[in-house]
XYZ file of C-alpha atoms in Angstrom:
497
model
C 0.000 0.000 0.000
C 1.463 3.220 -1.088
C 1.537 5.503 2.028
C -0.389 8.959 1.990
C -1.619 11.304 4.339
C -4.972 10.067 3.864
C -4.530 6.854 4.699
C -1.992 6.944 7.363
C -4.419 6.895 10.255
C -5.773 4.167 9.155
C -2.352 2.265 8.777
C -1.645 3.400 12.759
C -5.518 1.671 14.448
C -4.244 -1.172 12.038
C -1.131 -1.656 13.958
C -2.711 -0.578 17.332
C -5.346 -3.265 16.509
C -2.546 -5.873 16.122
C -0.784 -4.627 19.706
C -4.381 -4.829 21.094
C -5.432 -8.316 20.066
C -2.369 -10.022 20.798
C -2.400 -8.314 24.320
C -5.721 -9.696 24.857
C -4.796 -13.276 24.447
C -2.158 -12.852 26.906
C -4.270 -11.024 29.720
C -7.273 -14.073 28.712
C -4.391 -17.119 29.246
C -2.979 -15.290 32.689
C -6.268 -15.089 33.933
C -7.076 -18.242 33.731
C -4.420 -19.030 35.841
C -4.741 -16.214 38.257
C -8.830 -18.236 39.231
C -6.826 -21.036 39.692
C -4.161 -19.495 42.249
C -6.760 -16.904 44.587
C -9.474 -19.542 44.043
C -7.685 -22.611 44.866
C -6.537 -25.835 43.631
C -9.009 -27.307 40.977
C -11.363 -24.098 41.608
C -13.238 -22.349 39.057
C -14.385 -19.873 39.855
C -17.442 -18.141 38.184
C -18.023 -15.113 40.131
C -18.010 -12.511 37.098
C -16.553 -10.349 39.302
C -13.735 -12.775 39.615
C -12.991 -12.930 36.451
C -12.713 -8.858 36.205
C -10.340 -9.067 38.788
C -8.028 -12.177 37.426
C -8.730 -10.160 33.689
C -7.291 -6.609 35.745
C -4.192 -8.135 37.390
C -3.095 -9.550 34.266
C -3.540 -6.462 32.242
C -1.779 -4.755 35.037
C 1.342 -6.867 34.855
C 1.840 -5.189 31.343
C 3.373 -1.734 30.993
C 0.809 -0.275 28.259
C 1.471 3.463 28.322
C 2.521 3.747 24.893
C -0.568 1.762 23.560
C -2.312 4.469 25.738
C -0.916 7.453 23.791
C -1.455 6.050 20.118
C -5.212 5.224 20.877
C -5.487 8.660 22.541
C -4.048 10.100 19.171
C -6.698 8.179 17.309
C -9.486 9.684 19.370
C -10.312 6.471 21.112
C -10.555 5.537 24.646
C -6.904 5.733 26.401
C -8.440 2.255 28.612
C -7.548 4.901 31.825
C -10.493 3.781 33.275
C -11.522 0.051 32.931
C -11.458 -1.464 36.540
C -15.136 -2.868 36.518
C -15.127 -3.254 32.420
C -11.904 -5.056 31.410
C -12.762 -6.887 28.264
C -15.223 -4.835 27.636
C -13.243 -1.963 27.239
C -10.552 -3.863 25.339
C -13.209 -5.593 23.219
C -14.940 -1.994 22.512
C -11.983 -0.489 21.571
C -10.999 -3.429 19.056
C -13.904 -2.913 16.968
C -13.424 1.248 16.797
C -9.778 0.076 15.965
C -11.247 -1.990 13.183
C -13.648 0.817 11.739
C -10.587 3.106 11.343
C -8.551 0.776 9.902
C -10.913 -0.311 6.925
C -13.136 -3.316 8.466
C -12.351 -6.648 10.780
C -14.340 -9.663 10.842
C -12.825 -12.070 13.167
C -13.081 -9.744 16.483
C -14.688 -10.107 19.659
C -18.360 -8.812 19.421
C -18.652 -5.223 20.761
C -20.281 -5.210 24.167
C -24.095 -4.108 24.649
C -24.492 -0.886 26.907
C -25.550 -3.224 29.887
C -22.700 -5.700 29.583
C -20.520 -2.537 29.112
C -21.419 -1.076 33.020
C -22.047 -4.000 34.129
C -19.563 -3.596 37.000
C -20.555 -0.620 37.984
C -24.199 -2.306 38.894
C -22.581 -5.336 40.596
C -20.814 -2.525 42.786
C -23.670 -0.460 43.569
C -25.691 -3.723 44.134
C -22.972 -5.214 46.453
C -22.623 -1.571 47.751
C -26.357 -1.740 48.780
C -25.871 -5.657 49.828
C -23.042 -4.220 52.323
C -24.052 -0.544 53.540
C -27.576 -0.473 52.995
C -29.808 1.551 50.480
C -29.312 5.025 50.373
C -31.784 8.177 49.089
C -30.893 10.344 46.199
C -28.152 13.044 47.325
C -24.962 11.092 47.054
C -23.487 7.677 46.407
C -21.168 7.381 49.203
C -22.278 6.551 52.549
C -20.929 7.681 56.158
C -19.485 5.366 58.727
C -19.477 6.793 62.361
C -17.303 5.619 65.157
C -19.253 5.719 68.247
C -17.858 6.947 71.346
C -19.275 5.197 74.703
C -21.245 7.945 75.640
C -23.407 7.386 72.660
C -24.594 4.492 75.395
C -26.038 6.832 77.781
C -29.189 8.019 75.876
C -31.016 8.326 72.370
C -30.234 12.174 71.603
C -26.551 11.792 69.885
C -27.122 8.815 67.665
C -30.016 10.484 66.529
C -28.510 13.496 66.527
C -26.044 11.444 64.008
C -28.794 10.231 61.973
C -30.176 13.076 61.376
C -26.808 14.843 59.338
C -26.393 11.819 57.735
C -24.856 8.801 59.204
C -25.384 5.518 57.279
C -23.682 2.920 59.589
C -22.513 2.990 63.117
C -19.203 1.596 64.449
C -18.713 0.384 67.465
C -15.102 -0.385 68.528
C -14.891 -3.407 70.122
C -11.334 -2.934 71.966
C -13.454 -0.353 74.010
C -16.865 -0.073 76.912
C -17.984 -4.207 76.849
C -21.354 -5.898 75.912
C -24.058 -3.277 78.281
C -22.670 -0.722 76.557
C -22.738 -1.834 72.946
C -26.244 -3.243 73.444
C -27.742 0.181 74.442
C -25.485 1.639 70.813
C -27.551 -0.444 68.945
C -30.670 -0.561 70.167
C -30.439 3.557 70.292
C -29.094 2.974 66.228
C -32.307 0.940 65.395
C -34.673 3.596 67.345
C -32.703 6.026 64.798
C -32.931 4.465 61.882
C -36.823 4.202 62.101
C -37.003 8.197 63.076
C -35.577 8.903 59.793
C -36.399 6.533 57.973
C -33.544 4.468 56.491
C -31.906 1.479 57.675
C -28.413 2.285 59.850
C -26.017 -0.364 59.792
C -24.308 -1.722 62.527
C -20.608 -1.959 62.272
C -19.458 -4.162 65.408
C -15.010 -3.912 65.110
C -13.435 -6.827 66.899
C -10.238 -5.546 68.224
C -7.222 -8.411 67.479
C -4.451 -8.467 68.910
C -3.684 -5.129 68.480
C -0.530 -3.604 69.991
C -1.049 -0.726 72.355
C 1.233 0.678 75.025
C 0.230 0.326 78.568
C 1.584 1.740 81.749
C 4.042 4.502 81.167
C 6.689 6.072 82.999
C 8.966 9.683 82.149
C 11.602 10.694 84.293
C 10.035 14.071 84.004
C 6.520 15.031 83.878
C 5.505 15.995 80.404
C 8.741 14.772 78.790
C 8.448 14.585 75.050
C 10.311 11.752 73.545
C 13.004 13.455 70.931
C 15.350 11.998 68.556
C 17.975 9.997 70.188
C 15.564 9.515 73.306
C 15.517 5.691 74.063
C 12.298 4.069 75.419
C 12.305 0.752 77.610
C 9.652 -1.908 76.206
C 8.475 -3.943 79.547
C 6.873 -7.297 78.678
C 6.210 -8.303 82.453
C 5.585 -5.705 85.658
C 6.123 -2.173 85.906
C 8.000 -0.105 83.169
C 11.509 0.660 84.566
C 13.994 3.445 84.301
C 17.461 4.660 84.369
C 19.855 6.931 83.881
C 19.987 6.470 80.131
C 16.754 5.237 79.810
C 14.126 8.322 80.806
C 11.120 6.995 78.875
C 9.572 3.082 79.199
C 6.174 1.555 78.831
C 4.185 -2.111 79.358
C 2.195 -3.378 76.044
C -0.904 -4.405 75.889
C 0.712 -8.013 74.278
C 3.946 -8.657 75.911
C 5.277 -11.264 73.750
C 5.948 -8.864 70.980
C 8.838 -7.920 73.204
C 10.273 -10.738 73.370
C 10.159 -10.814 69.172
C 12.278 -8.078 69.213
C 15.335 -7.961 67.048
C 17.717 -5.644 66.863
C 17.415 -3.189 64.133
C 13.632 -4.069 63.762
C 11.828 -0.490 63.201
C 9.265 0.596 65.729
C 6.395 3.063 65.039
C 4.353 4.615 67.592
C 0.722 6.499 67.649
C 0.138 5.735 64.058
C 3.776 6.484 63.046
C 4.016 9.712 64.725
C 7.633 8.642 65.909
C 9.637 5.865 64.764
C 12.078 3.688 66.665
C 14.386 1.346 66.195
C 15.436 -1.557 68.532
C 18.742 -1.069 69.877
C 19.061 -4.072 72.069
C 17.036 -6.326 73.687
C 17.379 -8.543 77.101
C 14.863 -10.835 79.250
C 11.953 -9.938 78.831
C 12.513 -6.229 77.431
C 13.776 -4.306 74.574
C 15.500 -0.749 74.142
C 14.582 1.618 71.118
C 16.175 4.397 70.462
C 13.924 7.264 68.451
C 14.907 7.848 64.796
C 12.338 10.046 63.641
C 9.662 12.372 65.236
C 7.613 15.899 65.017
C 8.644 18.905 66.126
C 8.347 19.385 69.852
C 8.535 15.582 70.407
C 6.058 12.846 70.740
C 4.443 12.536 74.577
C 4.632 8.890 75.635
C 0.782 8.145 76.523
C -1.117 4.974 77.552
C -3.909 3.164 75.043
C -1.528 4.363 71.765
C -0.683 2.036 69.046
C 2.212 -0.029 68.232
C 3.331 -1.037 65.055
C 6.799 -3.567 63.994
C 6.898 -3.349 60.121
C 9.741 -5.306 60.469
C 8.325 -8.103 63.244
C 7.098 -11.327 62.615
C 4.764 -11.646 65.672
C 3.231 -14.955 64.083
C -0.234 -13.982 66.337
C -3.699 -15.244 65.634
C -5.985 -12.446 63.989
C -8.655 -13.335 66.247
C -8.011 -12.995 70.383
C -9.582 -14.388 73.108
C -11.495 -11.622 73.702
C -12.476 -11.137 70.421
C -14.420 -14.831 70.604
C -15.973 -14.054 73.435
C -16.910 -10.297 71.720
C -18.359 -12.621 68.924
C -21.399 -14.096 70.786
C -22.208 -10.007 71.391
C -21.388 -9.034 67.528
C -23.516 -11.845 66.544
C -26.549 -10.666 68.525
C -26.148 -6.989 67.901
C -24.703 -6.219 64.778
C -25.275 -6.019 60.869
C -21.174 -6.276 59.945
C -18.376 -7.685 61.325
C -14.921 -5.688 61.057
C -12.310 -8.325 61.151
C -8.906 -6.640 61.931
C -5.561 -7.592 61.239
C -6.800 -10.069 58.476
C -3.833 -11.572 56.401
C -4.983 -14.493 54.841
C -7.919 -15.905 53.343
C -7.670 -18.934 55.807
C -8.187 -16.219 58.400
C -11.704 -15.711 57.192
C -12.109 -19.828 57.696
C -11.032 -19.336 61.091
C -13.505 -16.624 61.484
C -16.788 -18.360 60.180
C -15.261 -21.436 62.106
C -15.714 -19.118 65.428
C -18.694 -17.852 64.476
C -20.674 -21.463 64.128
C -19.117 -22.054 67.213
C -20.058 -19.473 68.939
C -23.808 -19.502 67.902
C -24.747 -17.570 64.784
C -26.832 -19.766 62.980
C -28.621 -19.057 59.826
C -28.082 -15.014 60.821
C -25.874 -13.312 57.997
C -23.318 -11.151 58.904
C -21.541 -9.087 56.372
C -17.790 -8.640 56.869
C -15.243 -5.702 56.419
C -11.577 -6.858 56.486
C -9.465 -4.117 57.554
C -6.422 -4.242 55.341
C -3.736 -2.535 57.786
C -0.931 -5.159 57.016
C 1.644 -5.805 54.206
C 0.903 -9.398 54.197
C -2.827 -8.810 53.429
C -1.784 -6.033 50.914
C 0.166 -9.009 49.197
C -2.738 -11.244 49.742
C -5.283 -9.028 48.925
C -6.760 -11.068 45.995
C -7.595 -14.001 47.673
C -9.197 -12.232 50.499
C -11.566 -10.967 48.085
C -11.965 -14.415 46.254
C -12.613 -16.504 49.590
C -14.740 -13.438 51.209
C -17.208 -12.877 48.191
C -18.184 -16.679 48.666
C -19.191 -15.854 51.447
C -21.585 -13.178 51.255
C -21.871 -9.342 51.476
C -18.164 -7.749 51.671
C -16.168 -5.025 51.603
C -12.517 -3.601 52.209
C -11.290 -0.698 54.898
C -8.290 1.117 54.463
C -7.267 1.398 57.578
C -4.611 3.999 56.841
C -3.281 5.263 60.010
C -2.115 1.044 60.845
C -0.806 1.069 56.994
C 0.634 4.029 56.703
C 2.492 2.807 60.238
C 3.674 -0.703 58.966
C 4.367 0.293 55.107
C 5.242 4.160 55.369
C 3.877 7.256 54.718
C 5.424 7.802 51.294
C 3.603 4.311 49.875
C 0.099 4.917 51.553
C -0.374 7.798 49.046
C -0.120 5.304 46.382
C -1.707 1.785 48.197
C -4.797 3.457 48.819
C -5.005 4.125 45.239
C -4.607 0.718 43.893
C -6.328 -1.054 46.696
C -9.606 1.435 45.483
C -8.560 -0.283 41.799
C -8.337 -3.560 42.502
C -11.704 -3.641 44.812
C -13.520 -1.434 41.983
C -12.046 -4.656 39.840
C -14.081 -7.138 41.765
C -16.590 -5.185 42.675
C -15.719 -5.066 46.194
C -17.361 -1.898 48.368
C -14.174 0.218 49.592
C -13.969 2.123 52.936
C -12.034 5.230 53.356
C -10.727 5.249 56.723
C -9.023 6.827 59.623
C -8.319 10.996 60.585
C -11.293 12.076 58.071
C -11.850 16.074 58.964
C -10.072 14.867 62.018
C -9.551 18.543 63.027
C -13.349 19.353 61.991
C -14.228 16.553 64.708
C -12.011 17.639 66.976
C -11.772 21.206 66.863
C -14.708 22.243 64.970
C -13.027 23.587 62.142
C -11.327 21.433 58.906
C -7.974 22.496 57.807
C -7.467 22.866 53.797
C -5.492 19.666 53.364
C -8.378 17.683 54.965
C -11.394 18.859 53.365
C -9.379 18.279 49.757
C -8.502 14.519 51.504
C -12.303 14.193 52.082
C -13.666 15.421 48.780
C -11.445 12.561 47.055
C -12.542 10.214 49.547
C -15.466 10.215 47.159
C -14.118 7.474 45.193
C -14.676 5.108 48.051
C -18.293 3.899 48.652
C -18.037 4.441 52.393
C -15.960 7.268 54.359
C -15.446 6.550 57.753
C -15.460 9.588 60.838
C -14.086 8.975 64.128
C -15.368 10.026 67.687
C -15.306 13.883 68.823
C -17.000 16.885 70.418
C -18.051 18.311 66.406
C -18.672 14.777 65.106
C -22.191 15.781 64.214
C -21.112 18.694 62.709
C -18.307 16.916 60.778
C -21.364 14.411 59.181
C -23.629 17.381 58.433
C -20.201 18.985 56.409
C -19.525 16.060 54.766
C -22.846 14.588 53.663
C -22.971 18.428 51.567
C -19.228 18.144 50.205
C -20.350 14.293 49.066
C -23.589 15.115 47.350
C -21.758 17.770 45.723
C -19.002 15.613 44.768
C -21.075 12.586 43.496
C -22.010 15.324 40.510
C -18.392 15.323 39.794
C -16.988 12.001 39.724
C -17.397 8.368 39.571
C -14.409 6.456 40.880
C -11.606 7.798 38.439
C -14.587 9.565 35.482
C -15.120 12.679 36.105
C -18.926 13.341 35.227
C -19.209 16.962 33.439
C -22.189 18.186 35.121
C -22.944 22.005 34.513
C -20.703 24.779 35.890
C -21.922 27.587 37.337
C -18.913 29.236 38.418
C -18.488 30.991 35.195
């Protein structure tokens, strides 16, 4: 074919269609492999949503940027946005390929509109399955941490209900069965006042680490860099003269896990440590890294060893015997420190144990660990089978164990991947923190909010303007929902200008 100017961009989608098919076969072949490894041995699995996700990973494994810029160049869909619509995308964009490039017969059909989005209605449909329905306003719903006062009497919670709360958490590492009974039953009460149905969210605790008794040689000493703290697995923290700061944790055998050179972080990584030595039954850590002014040393703060292999149980104890409350009181289950999808064997396991019966309880794994980051896959494989599900980035543990520098980019992909299976995604920890604390929002947070969006759920802690926070950010999310869809932005009408 002689080449001319007229003809050249149909030469180009001819190539592009070429690079396009042959990438499809490869992302159809590594899928099929992909069922077999998060399904299991022999599984196939048949969950359409599945098979997005196996199609998504394997497209992901493939560096396609410059396949992105030609098709851009043609006027085509740059596939920027195909987490719920992976062959359908690719298969759509085949057959505009073939149009430009003079006519293909031996394609994939082009999907039907339905087929096309039909990921989107499996998420808003497991969305609804999870969360509940929600009125016209906005998409994403809000998720309340109760504090225990919210036990006392009716007027907060509907108070809560009233700005907009969708579902209620109840932290299960705090208050005990008395008070979480009188939460919910003052939720339900709510829920009929304003007519919609208010989750539950009951949070068994695992075996989280948290500092216990402290001691300072000083009163309000700050630990600074170069400060060394004593870890105390048995008795009473203990000091010296070159040891001013020490503590007991709430799970003294991570102590004796200790290595040296193991990195500590403290209060959701507001100072990080690392172990300097370690002796019967305690460990030294010298600070590395903290804000200005220091970092006080408090009880009931979290502890997190990035660099630990504690080998612990997800569920506790305690959190069995919380399970025989969860299971009478709540709608969801959020299952912390959740690695593995055996882990959500062991749960059910508890749970039949323990008494639940035919009662379905949906389940929120809090991904707050590398290993379920890694692992993240077959969570969502083994959990959909299961029934209604849903992921919580719990970024103040992440952002602890994997650093701050990555969370800005795992939250990102773990909203991708879910979107991929059609998994509802919770956006979670120090939300308008300073709106719920202090009344007002800084800049930074109201911007973190507005892209919290994306997520189907956005989750508010406890504080003196926490009804005021939900009021603020049911407006900024109905405003948002006219603005975006997961990464689309939707061009509704400006009236700025």
């Amino acid at each position: 074919m002689t080449i001319t100017a007229a003809n050249v961009p149909a030469l180009r989608a001819a190539a592009a269609l070429e690079e396009l098919l042959a990438l499809r076969a490869q992302i159809v072949a590594d899928a099929e492999q992909r069922k077999i490894a998060i399904g299991g041995e022999g599984s196939s699995v048949e969950d359409p949503a599945i098979n997005n996700l196996c199609h998504y990973l394997a497209l992901r494994h493939h560096d396609i940027r410059p396949l992105q810029r030609r098709l851009m160049a043609l006027g085509l869909s740059s596939m920027g946005r195909l987490e719920g619509r992976v062959l359908p995308t690719i298969d759509a964009v085949l057959q505009a390929l073939a149009a430009l490039a003079g006519g293909r017969q031996d394609l994939p059909p082009a999907p039907e509109e339905s087929a096309f989005f039909a990921g989107e209605t499996r998420l808003t449909e497991a969305t609804a399955d999870l969360l509940g329905m929600r009125g016209a306003g906005r998409r994403t719903r809000i998720m309340v941490t109760l504090p225990g006062t919210a036990g006392d009497g009716p007027d907060m919670i509907l108070d809560l209900a009233r700005a907009g709360m969708d579902v209620a958490r109840i932290n299960c590492a705090h208050d005990g069965p008395e008070i979480w009974r009188a939460m919910t039953a003052y939720v339900r009460q709510a829920g009929k006042v304003v007519g919609r149905d208010i989750k539950v969210l009951m949070d068994v605790a695992g075996p989280k680490i948290r500092t216990e008794a402290v001691a300072t040689a000083e009163n309000k000493a700050r630990l600074q860099v170069g400060d060394r703290l004593r870890l105390v697995a048995e008795g009473e923290p203990r000091l010296d003269e070159t040891v001013r700061f020490s503590a007991t944790v709430s799970l003294p055998e991570m102590v004796t896990r200790l290595t040296v050179g193991d990195r500590l972080r403290y209060d959701d990584g507001k100072l990080e440590a690392v172990v300097e030595s370690v002796a019967a039954g305690e460990a030294v850590v010298v600070v590395k890294r903290t804000k200005a002014g220091g970092t006080k040393l408090k009880p009931e703060k979290g502890v997190n060893l990035p660099d630990t292999a504690l080998g612990l149980s997800p569920l506790t104890a305690k959190d069995e015997t919380d399970l025989e409350t969860v299971i009478e009181c709540a709608d969801l289950i959020g299952y912390s420190f959740v690695s593995r999808p055996e882990d959500i064997d062991l749960l059910d396991e508890v749970l039949a144990r323990r008494g639940q019966g035919d009662r379905p309880l949906g389940l929120i794994a809090k991904i707050e660990q590398p290993l379920a980051l890694t692992n993240l896959p077959g969570l969502i494989a083994r959990a959909r089978r299961r029934g209604a599900f849903g992921v919580m980035i719990a970024r103040g543990d992440l952002a602890a164990e994997i650093g701050f520098e990555r969370l800005a980019e795992m939250q990102e992909e773990i909203l991708w991947l879910c979107e991929a299976a059609s998994v509802p995604c919770i956006w979670a920890t120090q939300v308008l923190e300073d709106m719920v604390k202090e009344g007002i929002p800084t800049r930074g947070e109201m911007t973190d909010a507005a892209m919290a969006a994306r997520a189907e759920c956005v989750m508010l802690n406890k504080g003196p303007a926490i009804v005021d926070a939900v009021a603020l950010l049911d407006r900024l999310l109905g405003r948002m929902d006219g603005h975006l869809f997961k990464k689309t932005p939707t061009l509704r009408a400006l009236k700025s200008w």
